[in-house]
Short mmCIF file of C-alpha atoms and ligand atoms in Angstrom, two decimals:
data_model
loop_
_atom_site.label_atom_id
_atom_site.label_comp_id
_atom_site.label_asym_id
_atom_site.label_seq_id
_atom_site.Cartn_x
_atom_site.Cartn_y
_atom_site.Cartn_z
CA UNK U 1 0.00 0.00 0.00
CA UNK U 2 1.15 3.73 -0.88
CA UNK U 3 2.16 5.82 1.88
CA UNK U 4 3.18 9.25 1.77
CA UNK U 5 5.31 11.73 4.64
CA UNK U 6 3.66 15.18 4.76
CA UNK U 7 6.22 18.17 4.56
CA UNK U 8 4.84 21.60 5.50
CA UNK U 9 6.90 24.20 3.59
CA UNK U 10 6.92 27.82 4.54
CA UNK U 11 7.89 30.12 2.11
CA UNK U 12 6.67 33.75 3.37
CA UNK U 13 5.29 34.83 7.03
CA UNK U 14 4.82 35.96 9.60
CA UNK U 15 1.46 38.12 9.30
CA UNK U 16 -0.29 39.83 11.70
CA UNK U 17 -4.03 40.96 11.04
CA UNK U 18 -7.61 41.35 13.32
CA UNK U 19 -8.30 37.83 14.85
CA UNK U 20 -11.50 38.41 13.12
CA UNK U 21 -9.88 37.85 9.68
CA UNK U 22 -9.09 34.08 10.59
CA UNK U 23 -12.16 33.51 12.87
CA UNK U 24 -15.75 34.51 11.77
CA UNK U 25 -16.78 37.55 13.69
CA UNK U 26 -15.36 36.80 16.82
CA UNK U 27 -11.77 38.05 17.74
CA UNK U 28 -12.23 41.77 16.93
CA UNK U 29 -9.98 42.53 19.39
CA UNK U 30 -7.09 39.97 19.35
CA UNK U 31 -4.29 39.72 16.59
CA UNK U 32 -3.23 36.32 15.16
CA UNK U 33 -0.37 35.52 12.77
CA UNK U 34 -0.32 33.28 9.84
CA UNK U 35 2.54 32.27 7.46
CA UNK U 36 2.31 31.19 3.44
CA UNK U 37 2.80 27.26 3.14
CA UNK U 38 2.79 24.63 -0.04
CA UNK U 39 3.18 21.44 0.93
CA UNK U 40 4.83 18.25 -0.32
CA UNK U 41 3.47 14.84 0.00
CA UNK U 42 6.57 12.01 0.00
CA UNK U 43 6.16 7.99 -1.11
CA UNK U 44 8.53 5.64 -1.93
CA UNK U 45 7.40 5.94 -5.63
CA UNK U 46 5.96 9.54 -6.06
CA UNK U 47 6.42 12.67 -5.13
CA UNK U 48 3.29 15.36 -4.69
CA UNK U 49 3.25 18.61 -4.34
CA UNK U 50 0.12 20.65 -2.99
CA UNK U 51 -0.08 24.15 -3.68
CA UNK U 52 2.24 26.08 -5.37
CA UNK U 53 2.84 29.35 -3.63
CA UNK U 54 3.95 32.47 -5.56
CA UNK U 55 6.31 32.90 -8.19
CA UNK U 56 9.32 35.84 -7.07
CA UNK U 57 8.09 38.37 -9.40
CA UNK U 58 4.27 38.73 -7.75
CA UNK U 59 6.36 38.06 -4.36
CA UNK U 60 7.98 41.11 -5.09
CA UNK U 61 5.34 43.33 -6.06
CA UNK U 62 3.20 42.57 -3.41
CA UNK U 63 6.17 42.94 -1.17
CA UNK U 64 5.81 39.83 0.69
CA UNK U 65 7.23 39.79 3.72
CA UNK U 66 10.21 36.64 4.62
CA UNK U 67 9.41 35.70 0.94
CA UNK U 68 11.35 32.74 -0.46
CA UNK U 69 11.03 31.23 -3.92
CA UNK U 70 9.33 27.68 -3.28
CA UNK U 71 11.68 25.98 -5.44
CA UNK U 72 14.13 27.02 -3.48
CA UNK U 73 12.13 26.08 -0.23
CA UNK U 74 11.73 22.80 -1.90
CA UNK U 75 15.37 21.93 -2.82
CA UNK U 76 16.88 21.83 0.75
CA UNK U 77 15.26 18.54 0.69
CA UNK U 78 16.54 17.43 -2.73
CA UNK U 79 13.12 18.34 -4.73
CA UNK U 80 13.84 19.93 -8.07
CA UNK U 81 10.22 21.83 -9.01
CA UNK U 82 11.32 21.52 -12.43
CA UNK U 83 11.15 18.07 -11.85
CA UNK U 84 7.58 17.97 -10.03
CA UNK U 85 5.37 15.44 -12.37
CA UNK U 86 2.18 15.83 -9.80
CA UNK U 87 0.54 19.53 -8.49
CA UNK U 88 -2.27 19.42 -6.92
CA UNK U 89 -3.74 22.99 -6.43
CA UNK U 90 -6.19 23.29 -3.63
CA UNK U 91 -7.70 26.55 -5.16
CA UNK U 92 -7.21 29.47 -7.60
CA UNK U 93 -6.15 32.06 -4.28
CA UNK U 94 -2.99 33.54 -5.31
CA UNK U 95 -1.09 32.79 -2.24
CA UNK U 96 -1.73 29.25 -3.62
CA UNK U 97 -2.02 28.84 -7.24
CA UNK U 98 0.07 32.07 -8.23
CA UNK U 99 3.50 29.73 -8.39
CA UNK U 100 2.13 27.07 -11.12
CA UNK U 101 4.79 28.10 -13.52
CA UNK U 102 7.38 27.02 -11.02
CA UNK U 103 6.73 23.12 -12.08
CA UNK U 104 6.83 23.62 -15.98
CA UNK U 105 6.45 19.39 -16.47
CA UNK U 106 3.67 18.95 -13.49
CA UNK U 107 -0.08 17.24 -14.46
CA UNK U 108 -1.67 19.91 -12.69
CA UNK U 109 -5.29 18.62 -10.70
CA UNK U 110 -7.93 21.23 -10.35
CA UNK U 111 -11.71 20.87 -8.92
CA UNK U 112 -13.36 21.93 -12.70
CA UNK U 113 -16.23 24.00 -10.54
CA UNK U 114 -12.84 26.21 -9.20
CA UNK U 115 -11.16 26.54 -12.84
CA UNK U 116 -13.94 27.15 -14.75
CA UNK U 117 -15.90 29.80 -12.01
CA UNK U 118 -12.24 31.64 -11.68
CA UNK U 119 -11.71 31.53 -15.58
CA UNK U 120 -15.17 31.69 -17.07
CA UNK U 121 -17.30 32.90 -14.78
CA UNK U 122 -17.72 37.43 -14.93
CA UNK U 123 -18.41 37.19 -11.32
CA UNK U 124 -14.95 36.31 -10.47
CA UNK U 125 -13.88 39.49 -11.85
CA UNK U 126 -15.98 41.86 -9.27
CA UNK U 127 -13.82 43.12 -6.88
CA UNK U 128 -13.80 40.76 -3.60
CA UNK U 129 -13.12 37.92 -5.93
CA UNK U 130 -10.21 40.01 -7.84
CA UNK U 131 -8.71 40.53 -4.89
CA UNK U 132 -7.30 37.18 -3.86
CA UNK U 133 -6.92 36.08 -8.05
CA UNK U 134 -3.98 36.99 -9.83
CA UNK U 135 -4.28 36.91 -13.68
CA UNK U 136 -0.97 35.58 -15.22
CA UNK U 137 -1.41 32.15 -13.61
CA UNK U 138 -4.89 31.97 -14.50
CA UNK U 139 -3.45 32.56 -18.15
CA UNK U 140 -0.75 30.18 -17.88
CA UNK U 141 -3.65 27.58 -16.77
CA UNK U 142 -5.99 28.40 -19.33
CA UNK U 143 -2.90 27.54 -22.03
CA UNK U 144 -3.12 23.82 -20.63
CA UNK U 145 -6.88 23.57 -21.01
CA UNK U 146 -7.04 20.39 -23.65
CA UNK U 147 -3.81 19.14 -22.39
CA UNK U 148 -2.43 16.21 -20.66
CA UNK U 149 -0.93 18.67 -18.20
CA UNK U 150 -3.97 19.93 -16.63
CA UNK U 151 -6.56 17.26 -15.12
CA UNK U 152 -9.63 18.89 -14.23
CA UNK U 153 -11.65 16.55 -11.55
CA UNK U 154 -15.53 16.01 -10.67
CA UNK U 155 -15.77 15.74 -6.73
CA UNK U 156 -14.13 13.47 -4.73
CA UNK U 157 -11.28 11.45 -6.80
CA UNK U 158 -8.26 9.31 -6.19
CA UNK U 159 -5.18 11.12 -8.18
CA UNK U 160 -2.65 8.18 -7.41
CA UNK U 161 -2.48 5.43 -4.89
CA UNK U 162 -3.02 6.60 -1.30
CA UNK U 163 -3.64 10.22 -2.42
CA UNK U 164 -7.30 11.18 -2.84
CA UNK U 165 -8.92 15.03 -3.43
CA UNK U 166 -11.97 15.72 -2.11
CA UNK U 167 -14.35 18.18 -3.45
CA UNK U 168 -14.29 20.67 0.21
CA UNK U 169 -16.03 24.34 -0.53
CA UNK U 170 -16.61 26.67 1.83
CA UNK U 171 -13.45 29.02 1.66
CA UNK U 172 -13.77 28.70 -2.38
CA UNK U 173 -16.64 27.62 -4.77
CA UNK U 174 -15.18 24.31 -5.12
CA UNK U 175 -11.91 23.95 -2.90
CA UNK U 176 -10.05 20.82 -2.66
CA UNK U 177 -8.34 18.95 0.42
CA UNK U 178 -6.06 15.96 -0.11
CA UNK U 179 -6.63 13.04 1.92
CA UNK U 180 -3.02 11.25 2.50
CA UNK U 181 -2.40 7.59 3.74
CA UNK U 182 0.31 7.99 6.03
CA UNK U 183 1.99 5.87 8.86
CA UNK U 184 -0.30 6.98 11.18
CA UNK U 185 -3.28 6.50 8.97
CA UNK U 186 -5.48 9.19 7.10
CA UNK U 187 -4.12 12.33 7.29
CA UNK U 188 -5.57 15.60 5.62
CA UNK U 189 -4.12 18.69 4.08
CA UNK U 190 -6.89 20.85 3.89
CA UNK U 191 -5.23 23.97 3.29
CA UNK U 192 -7.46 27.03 3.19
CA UNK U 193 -10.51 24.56 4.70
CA UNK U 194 -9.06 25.91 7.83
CA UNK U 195 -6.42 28.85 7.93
CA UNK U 196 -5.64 27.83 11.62
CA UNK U 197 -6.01 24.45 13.46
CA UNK U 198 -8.50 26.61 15.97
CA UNK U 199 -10.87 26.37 12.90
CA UNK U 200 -11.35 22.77 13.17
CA UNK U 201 -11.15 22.46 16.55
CA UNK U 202 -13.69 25.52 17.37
CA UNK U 203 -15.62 24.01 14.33
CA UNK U 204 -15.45 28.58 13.31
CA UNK U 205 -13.97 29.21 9.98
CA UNK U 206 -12.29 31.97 8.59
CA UNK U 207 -13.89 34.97 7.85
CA UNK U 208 -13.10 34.48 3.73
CA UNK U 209 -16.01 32.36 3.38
CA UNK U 210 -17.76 32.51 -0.11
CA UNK U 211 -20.59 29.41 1.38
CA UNK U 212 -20.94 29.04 4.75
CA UNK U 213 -23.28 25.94 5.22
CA UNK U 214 -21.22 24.05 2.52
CA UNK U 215 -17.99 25.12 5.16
CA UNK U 216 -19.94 22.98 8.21
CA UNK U 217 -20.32 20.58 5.96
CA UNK U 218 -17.05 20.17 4.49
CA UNK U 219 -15.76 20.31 8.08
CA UNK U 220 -18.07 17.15 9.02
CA UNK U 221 -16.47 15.87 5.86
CA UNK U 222 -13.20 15.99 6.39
CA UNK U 223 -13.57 14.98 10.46
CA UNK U 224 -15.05 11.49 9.05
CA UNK U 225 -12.25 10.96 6.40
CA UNK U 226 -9.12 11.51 8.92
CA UNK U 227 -8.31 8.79 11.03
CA UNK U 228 -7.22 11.31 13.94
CA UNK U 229 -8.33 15.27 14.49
CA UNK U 230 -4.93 15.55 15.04
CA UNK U 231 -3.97 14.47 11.42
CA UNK U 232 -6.33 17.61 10.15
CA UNK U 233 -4.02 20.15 8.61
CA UNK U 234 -4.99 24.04 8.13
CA UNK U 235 -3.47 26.67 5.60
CA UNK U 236 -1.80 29.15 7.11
CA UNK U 237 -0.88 28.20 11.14
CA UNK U 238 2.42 29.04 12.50
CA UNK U 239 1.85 26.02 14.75
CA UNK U 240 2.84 23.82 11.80
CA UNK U 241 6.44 25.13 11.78
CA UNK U 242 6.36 24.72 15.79
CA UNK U 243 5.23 21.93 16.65
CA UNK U 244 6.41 18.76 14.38
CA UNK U 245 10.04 18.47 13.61
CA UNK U 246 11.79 20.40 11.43
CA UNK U 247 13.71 18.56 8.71
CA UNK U 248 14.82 21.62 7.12
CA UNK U 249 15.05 25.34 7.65
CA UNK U 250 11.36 26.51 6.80
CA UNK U 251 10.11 22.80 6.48
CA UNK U 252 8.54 20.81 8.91
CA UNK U 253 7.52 16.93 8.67
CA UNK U 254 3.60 16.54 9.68
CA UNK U 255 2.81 12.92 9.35
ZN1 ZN N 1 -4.50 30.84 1.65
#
């Protein structure tokens, strides 16, 4: 049976904003950081990467803070993303979808709901959506539509052996999590299904909802897939660099 070891990778952070931003109207008054994280998924056969961060040019112009490229995040432990053959992208966010160019040979895996609302859809281009989309990926995606390079799934769907999306929205119209067989069973990358693990555990998401009831229900969703609450991973918590060991500088090992 395929298993896979979860990296976290950090590539810009720390953040401060209202604790409001990463907990539904609650938190007015408290501050809570996040970080930017991709994530790569480890078997003895394949290597996956989730999430592709941002390219250095959009890091630059939007003046990222502790910005670093995620290739080179990903080479202190021996990945080349020029190399990459598997990307899954949890959702068309620009902290998470900006970077596809980075892994020029990846089969990129998309929810089709996310691609074609972000590409097709003129609502996307009103201003709350515009503001968390950046264009040139979304080009550089819509140049693979037909190809072998970009596989554009239906709900819930095994990608490879022991690595399964799952069709999560809430946060976006059709956000995926990957569920992960690991050592220590089921483990989940949810990314933005959380932004903090206090968004599971207070069963409160963030405040960048676009569907809130389909949120609960992802969350009920993903609780029943993991083998552990502790194996359900957010998009953005600090905690992940702190708490699990670190195998590199910026990169942590989660399961
Ligand atoms: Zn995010």
């Amino acid at each position: 049976m395929a298993e896979y070891e979860i990296y976290a990778l950090k590539y810009a952070g720390p953040f401060t904003s209202s604790g409001a931003f990463l907990m539904w109207r609650k938190d007015w008054e408290k501050t809570v950081q996040r970080n930017y994280y991709f994530w790569c998924l480890r078997g003895e056969q394949e290597t996956v990467i989730v999430d592709a961060g941002i390219p250095p040019e959009l890091a630059k112009e939007k003046n990222l803070a502790g910005y670093v490229s995620p290739a080179e995040v990903l080479f202190r432990i021996g990945v080349r993303a020029g190399e990459v053959h598997h990307l899954i992208l949890t959702h068309l966010h620009w902290d998470h979808s900006s970077g596809v160019g980075l892994f020029p040979k990846a089969t990129v895996y998309l929810q089709e709901e996310e691609y074609s609302f972000a590409l097709k859809n003129p609502i996307s281009r009103r201003p709350p959506f515009q503001q968390s989309s950046d264009e040139k990926s979304k080009t550089y995606l819509a140049s693979l539509e037909g190809t072998n390079r970009l596989v554009l799934l239906k709900g819930d769907q095994e990608v490879l052996p022991g690595v399964e999306c799952l069709l999560a929205p809430g946060h976006t119209i059709a956000l995926q999590a990957v569920a992960v067989k690991t050592s220590q069973g089921t483990a989940i990358v949810g990314s933005d299904c959380a932004h903090i693990f206090r968004n599971y555990q207070e069963d409160w998401p963030s405040a960048l909802i676009v569907d809130l009831i389909g949120w609960m229900k992802t969350y009920e969703k993903l609780r029943k897939k993991a083998s552990s609450p502790d194996l359900l991973f957010p998009g953005h918590d600090p905690l992940m660099s702190k708490n699990y060991p670190e195998v590199a500088k910026d990169i942590t090992r989660l399961a």
